[in-house]
Coordinates of C-alpha atoms in Angstrom, one line a residue:
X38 CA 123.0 34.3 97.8
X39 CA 120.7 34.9 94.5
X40 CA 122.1 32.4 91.7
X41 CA 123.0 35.0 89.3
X42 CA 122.4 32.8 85.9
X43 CA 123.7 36.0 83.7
X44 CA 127.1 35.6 85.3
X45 CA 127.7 32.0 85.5
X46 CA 127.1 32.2 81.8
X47 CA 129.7 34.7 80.8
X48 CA 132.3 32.9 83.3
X49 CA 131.6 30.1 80.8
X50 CA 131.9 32.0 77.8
X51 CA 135.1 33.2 79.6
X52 CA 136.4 29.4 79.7
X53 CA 135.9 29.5 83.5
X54 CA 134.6 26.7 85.7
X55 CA 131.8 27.4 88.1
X56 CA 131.7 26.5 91.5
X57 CA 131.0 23.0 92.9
X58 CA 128.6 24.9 95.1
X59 CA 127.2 26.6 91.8
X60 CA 126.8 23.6 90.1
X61 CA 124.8 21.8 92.5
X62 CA 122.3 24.7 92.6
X63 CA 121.6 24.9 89.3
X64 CA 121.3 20.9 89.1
X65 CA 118.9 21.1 91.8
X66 CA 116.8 24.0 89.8
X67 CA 116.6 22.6 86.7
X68 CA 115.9 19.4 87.8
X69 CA 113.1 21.1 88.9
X70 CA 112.2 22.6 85.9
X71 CA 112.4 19.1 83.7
X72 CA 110.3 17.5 85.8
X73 CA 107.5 19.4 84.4
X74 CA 108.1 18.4 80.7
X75 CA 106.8 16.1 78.9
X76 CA 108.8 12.7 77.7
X77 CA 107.6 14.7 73.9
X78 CA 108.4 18.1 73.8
X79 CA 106.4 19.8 71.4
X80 CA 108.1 23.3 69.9
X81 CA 107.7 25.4 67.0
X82 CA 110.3 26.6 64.1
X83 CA 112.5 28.6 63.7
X84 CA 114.7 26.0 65.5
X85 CA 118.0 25.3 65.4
X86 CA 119.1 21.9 66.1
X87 CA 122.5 20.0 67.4
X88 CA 123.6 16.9 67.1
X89 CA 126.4 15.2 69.5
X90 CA 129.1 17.8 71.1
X91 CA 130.5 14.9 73.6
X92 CA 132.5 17.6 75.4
X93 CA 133.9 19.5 72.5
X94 CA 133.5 23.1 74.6
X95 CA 135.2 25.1 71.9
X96 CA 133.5 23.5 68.8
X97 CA 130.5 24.6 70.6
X98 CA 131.3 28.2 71.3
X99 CA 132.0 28.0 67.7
X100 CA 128.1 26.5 67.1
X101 CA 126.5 29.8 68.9
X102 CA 128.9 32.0 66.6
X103 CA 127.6 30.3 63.8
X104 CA 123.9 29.7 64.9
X105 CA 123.4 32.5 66.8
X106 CA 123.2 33.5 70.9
X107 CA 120.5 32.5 73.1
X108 CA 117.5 34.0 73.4
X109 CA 118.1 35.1 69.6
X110 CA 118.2 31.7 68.6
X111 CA 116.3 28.8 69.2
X112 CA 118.3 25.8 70.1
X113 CA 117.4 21.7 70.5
X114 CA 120.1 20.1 71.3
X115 CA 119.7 15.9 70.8
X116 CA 122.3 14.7 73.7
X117 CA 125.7 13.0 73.9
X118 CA 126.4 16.3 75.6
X119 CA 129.5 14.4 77.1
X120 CA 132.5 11.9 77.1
X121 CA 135.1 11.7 74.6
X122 CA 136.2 15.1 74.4
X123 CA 137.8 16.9 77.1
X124 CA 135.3 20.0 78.6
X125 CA 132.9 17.9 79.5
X126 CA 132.1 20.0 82.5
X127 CA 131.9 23.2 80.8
X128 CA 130.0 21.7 78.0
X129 CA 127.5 20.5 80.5
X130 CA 127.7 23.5 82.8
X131 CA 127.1 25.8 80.2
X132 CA 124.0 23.9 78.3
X133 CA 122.0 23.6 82.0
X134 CA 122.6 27.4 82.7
X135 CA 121.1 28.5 79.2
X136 CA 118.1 25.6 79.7
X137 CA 117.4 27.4 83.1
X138 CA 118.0 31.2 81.8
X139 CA 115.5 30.6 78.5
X140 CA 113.4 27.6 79.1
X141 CA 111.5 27.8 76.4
X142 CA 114.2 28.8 73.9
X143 CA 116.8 25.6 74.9
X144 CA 115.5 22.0 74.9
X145 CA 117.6 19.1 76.0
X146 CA 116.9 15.6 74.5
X147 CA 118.6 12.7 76.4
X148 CA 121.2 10.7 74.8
X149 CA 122.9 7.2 75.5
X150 CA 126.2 8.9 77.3
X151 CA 123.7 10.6 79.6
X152 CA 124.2 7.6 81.8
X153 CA 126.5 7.1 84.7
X154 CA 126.8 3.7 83.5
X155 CA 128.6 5.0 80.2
X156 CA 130.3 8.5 82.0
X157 CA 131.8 6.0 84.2
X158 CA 134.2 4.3 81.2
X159 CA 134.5 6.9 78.6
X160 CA 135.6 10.2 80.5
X161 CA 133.2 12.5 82.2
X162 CA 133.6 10.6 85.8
X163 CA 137.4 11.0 85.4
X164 CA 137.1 14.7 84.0
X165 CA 135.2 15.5 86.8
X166 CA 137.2 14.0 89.1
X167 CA 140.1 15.9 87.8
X168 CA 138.7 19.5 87.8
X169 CA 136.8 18.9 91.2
X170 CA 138.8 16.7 93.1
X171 CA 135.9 14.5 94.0
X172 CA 133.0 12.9 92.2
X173 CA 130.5 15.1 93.8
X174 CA 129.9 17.5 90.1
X175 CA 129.3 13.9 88.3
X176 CA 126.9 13.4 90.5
X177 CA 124.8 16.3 90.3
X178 CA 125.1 16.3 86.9
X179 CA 124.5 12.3 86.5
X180 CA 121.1 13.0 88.4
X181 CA 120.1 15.5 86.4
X182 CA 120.2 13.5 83.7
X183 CA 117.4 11.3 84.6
X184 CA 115.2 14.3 84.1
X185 CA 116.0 14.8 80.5
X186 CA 113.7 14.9 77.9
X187 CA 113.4 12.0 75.4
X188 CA 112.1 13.4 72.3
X189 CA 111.2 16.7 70.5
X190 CA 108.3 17.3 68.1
X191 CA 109.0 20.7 65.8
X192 CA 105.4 22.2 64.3
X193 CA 103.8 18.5 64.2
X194 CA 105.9 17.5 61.7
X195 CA 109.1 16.8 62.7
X196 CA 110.3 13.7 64.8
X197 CA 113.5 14.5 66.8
X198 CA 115.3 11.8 69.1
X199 CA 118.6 11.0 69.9
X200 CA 118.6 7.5 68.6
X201 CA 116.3 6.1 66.5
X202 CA 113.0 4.2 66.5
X203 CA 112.2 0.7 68.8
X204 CA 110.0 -2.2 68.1
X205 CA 108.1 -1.7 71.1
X206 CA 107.3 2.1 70.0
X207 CA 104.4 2.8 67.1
X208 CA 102.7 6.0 68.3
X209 CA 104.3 9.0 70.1
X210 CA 101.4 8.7 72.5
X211 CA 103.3 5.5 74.0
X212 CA 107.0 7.9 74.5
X213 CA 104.5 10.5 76.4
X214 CA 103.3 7.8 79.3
X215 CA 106.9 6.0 79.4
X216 CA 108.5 6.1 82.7
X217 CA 112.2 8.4 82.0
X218 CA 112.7 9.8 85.5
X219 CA 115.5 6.9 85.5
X220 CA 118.8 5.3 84.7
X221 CA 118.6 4.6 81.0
X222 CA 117.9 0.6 80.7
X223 CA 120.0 -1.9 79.0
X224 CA 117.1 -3.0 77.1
X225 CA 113.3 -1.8 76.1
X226 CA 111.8 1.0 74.3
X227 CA 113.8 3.8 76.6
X228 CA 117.5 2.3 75.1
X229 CA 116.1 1.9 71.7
X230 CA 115.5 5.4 71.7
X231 CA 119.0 6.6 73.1
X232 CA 121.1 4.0 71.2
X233 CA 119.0 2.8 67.8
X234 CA 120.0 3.6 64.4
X235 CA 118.9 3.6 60.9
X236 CA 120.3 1.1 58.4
X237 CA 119.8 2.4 54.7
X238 CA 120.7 -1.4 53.7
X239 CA 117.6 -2.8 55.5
X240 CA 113.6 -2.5 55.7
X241 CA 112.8 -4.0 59.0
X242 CA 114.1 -3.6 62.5
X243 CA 116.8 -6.2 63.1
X244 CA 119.8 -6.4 66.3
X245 CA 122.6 -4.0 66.4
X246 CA 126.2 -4.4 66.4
X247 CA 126.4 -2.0 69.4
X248 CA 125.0 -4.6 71.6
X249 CA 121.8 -2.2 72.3
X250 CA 118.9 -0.9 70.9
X251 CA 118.2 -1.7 67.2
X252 CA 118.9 -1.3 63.3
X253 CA 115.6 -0.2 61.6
X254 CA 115.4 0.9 57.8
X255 CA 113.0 2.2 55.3
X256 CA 109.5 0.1 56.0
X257 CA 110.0 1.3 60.0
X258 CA 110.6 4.7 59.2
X259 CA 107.7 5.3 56.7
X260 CA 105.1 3.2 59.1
X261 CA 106.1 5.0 62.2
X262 CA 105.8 8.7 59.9
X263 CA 102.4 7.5 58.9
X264 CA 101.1 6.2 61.8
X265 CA 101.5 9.9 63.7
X266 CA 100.8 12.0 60.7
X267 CA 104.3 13.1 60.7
X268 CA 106.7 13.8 57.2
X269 CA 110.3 13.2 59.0
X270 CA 112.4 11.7 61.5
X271 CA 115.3 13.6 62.9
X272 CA 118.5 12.3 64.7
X273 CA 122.0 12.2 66.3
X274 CA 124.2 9.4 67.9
X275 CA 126.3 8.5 64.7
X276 CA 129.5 10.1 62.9
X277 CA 129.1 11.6 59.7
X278 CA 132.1 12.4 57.9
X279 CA 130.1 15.4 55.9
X280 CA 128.1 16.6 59.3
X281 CA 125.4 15.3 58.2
X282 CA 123.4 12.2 56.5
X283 CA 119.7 12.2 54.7
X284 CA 118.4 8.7 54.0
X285 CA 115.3 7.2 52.7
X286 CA 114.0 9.5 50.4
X287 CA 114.3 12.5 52.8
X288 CA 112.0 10.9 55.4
X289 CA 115.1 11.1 58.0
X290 CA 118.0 13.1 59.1
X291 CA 121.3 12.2 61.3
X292 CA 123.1 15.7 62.3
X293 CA 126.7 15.2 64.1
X294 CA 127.9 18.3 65.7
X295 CA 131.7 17.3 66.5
X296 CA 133.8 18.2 64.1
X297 CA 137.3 16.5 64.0
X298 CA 135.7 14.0 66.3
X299 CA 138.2 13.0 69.7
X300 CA 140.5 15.2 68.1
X301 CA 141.9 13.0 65.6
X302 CA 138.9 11.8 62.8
X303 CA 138.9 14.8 60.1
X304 CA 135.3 14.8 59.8
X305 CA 133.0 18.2 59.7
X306 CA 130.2 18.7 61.6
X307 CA 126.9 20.4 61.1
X308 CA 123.7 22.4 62.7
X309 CA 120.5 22.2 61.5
X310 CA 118.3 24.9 61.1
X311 CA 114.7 24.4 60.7
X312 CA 112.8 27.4 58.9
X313 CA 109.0 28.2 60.0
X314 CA 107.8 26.3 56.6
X315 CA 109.5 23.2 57.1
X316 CA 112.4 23.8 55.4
X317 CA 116.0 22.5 56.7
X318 CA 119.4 23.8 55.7
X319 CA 122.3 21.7 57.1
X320 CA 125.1 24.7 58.1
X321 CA 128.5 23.1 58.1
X322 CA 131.3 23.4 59.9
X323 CA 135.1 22.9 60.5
X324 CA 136.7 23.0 64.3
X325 CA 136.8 25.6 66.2
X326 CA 140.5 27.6 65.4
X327 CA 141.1 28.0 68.9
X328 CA 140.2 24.9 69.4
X329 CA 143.1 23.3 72.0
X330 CA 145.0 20.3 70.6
X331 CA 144.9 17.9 73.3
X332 CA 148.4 15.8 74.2
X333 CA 149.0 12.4 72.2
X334 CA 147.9 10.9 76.0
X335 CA 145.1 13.2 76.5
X336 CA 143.4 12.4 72.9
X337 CA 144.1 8.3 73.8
X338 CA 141.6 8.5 76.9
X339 CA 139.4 10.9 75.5
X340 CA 138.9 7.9 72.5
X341 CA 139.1 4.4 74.3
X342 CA 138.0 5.5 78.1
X343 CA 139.5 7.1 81.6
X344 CA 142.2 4.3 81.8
X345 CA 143.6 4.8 78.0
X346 CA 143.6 0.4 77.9
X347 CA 139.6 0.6 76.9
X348 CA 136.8 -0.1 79.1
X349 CA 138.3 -3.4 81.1
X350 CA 136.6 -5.8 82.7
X351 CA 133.4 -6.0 81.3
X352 CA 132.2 -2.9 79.8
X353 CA 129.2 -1.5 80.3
X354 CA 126.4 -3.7 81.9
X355 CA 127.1 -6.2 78.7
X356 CA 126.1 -3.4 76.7
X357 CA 129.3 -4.1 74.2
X358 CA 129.1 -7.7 74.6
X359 CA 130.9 -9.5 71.6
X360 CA 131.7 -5.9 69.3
X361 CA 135.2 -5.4 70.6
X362 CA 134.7 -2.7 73.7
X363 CA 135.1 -5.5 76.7
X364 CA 139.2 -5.3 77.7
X365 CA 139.9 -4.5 73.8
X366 CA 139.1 -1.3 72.3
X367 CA 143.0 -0.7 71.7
X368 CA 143.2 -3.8 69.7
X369 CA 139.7 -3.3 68.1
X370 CA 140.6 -0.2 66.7
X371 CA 143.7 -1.2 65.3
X372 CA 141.7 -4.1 63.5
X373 CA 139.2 -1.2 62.7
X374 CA 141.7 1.1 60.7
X375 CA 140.6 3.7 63.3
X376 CA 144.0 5.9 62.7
X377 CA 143.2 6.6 58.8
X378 CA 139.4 5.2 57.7
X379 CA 137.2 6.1 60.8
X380 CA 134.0 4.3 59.2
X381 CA 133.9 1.5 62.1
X382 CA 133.7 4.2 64.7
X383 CA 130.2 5.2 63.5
X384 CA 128.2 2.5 66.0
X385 CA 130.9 2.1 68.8
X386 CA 130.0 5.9 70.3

């Protein structure tokens, strides 16, 4: 039978899962498809870009209401396409159909939760597992993910990543011969991409409290703009209780696209939209009205992990090692004020 894209994509719309069967065959063609881009995607403005969703389905039917509908619009989205939220699935289902549909009108950047190291503790696995009644749909979609693209290039100019910048990283040249056809390392220029972030307090590249990739601030961000003839540096991969952040001297952006954040942080969210001279206009946004209010138990594992007790044992391949997430998220986030000042959630995503 002829995959009939057109369909799966209004069954989404419609809040309806697709197939298992479905699902694998659409993996297994876009796979296809991403294989044949580059580890730099270069595209041209108008674009419209998005920041984290982490399985916020009806927050982001409310993005295409507010951005527009594919092909009229031009999306990038900058990954963390899942976890935390609780339509993982339909998030992810609905993202690779339109990436197939209009390939050159949807780009997908990787981000740190597009890891079946990280799906495994903070909800995806389990979501599938729940909907599916097997861990087959996390595993086509987990493979797929090793196909993503790492970074986007607008017009020349414009830097786009999930993370942030890495020591071992000084020209764009060096991203487009990288190796990404992979599980996303614990360490080296790959993670520093995924899980960096900038640090307006600092000038240089120093460790990072998530236990992976790096802080960087103003010097790294200017050298790395100059040294590929580019004016900015756009992001994702931290909360932003406006939607959005613009730090050092408008040489970098950070856009979050999750508003009220696992259902319970208050914050907005925003889309950027890039204009064909450069220009950017952060469009902000509340959650969705319909959005579906998940039970007090629901919203617990959608925050601290598929068990609701944080990530036990270890965490992630060490990747939390020392910063509270090993056996303790509960009792870090009551240290962390989580319930009222959400501030200390901003580099534990």
């Amino acid at each position: 039978m002829v995959l009939d894209l057109d369909a799966c994509i209004d069954s989404l719309f419609q809040r309806q899962l697709l197939a298992e069967s479905v699902i694998r065959e659409i993996c297994e063609k876009t796979k296809e498809l991403l294989m044949s881009e580059s580890n730099v995607v270069h595209v041209s403005a108008p674009v419209t870009v998005v920041g984290d969703i982490h399985g916020q389905f009806y927050d982001l039917l409310e993005i295409f209401k507010i951005g527009g509908y594919c092909p009229d619009t031009n999306y990038l989205f900058l990954g963390d396409y899942v976890d935390r939220g609780l339509y993982s699935v339909e998030t992810m289902s609905i993202l690779t159909c339109l990436k197939l549909r209009y390939p050159d009108r949807v780009q997908l950047v990787r981000g740190n939760h597009e890891s079946r190291a990280v799906t495994q503790t903070y909800g995806f696995y389990t979501e599938c597992m729940k909907k599916y009644g097997s861990a087959q749909v996390w595993h086509y979609f987990t493979d797929l993910f090793d196909y993503l693209t790492l970074s986007v290039v607008i017009d020349n100019m414009i830097f786009c990543v999930h993370g942030g910048l890495s020591p071992s990283i000084h020209t764009i040249d060096q991203i487009k011969v990288m190796d990404r056809f992979k599980e996303i390392p614990h360490e080296g220029p790959m993670a520093d991409l995924v899980w960096s972030d900038p640090d307006p307090g600092r000038e240089e590249f120093a460790v990072s409290p998530r236990g992976a990739g790096y802080t960087f601030g103003s010097l790294v961000v200017e050298k790395f703009l100059h040294e590929n003839g580019m004016d900015h540096i756009l992001r994702a991969h931290q909360l932003c209780m406006e939607g959005f952040q613009v730090l050092f001297d408008d040489q970098l952006s950070t856009v979050w696209s999750a508003p009220n954040y696992c259902y319970r942080c208050g914050n907005l969210a925003s889309i950027l939209e890039v204009g064909i001279h450069g220009e950017r206009h952060f469009n902000v946004f509340e959650a969705a009205p319909e959005n579906e209010r998940p039970s007090p138990s629901e919203a617990q594992r959608s925050l601290f992990g598929s068990n609701g007790n944080g990530t036990g044992g270890s965490g992630v391949g060490g990747l939390f090692a020392g910063n509270g997430m090993n056996g303790g998220s509960m009792a870090y986030a009551a240290s962390a004020g989580l319930d009222s000042g959400q501030d200390a959630i901003h580099y534990f995503l």
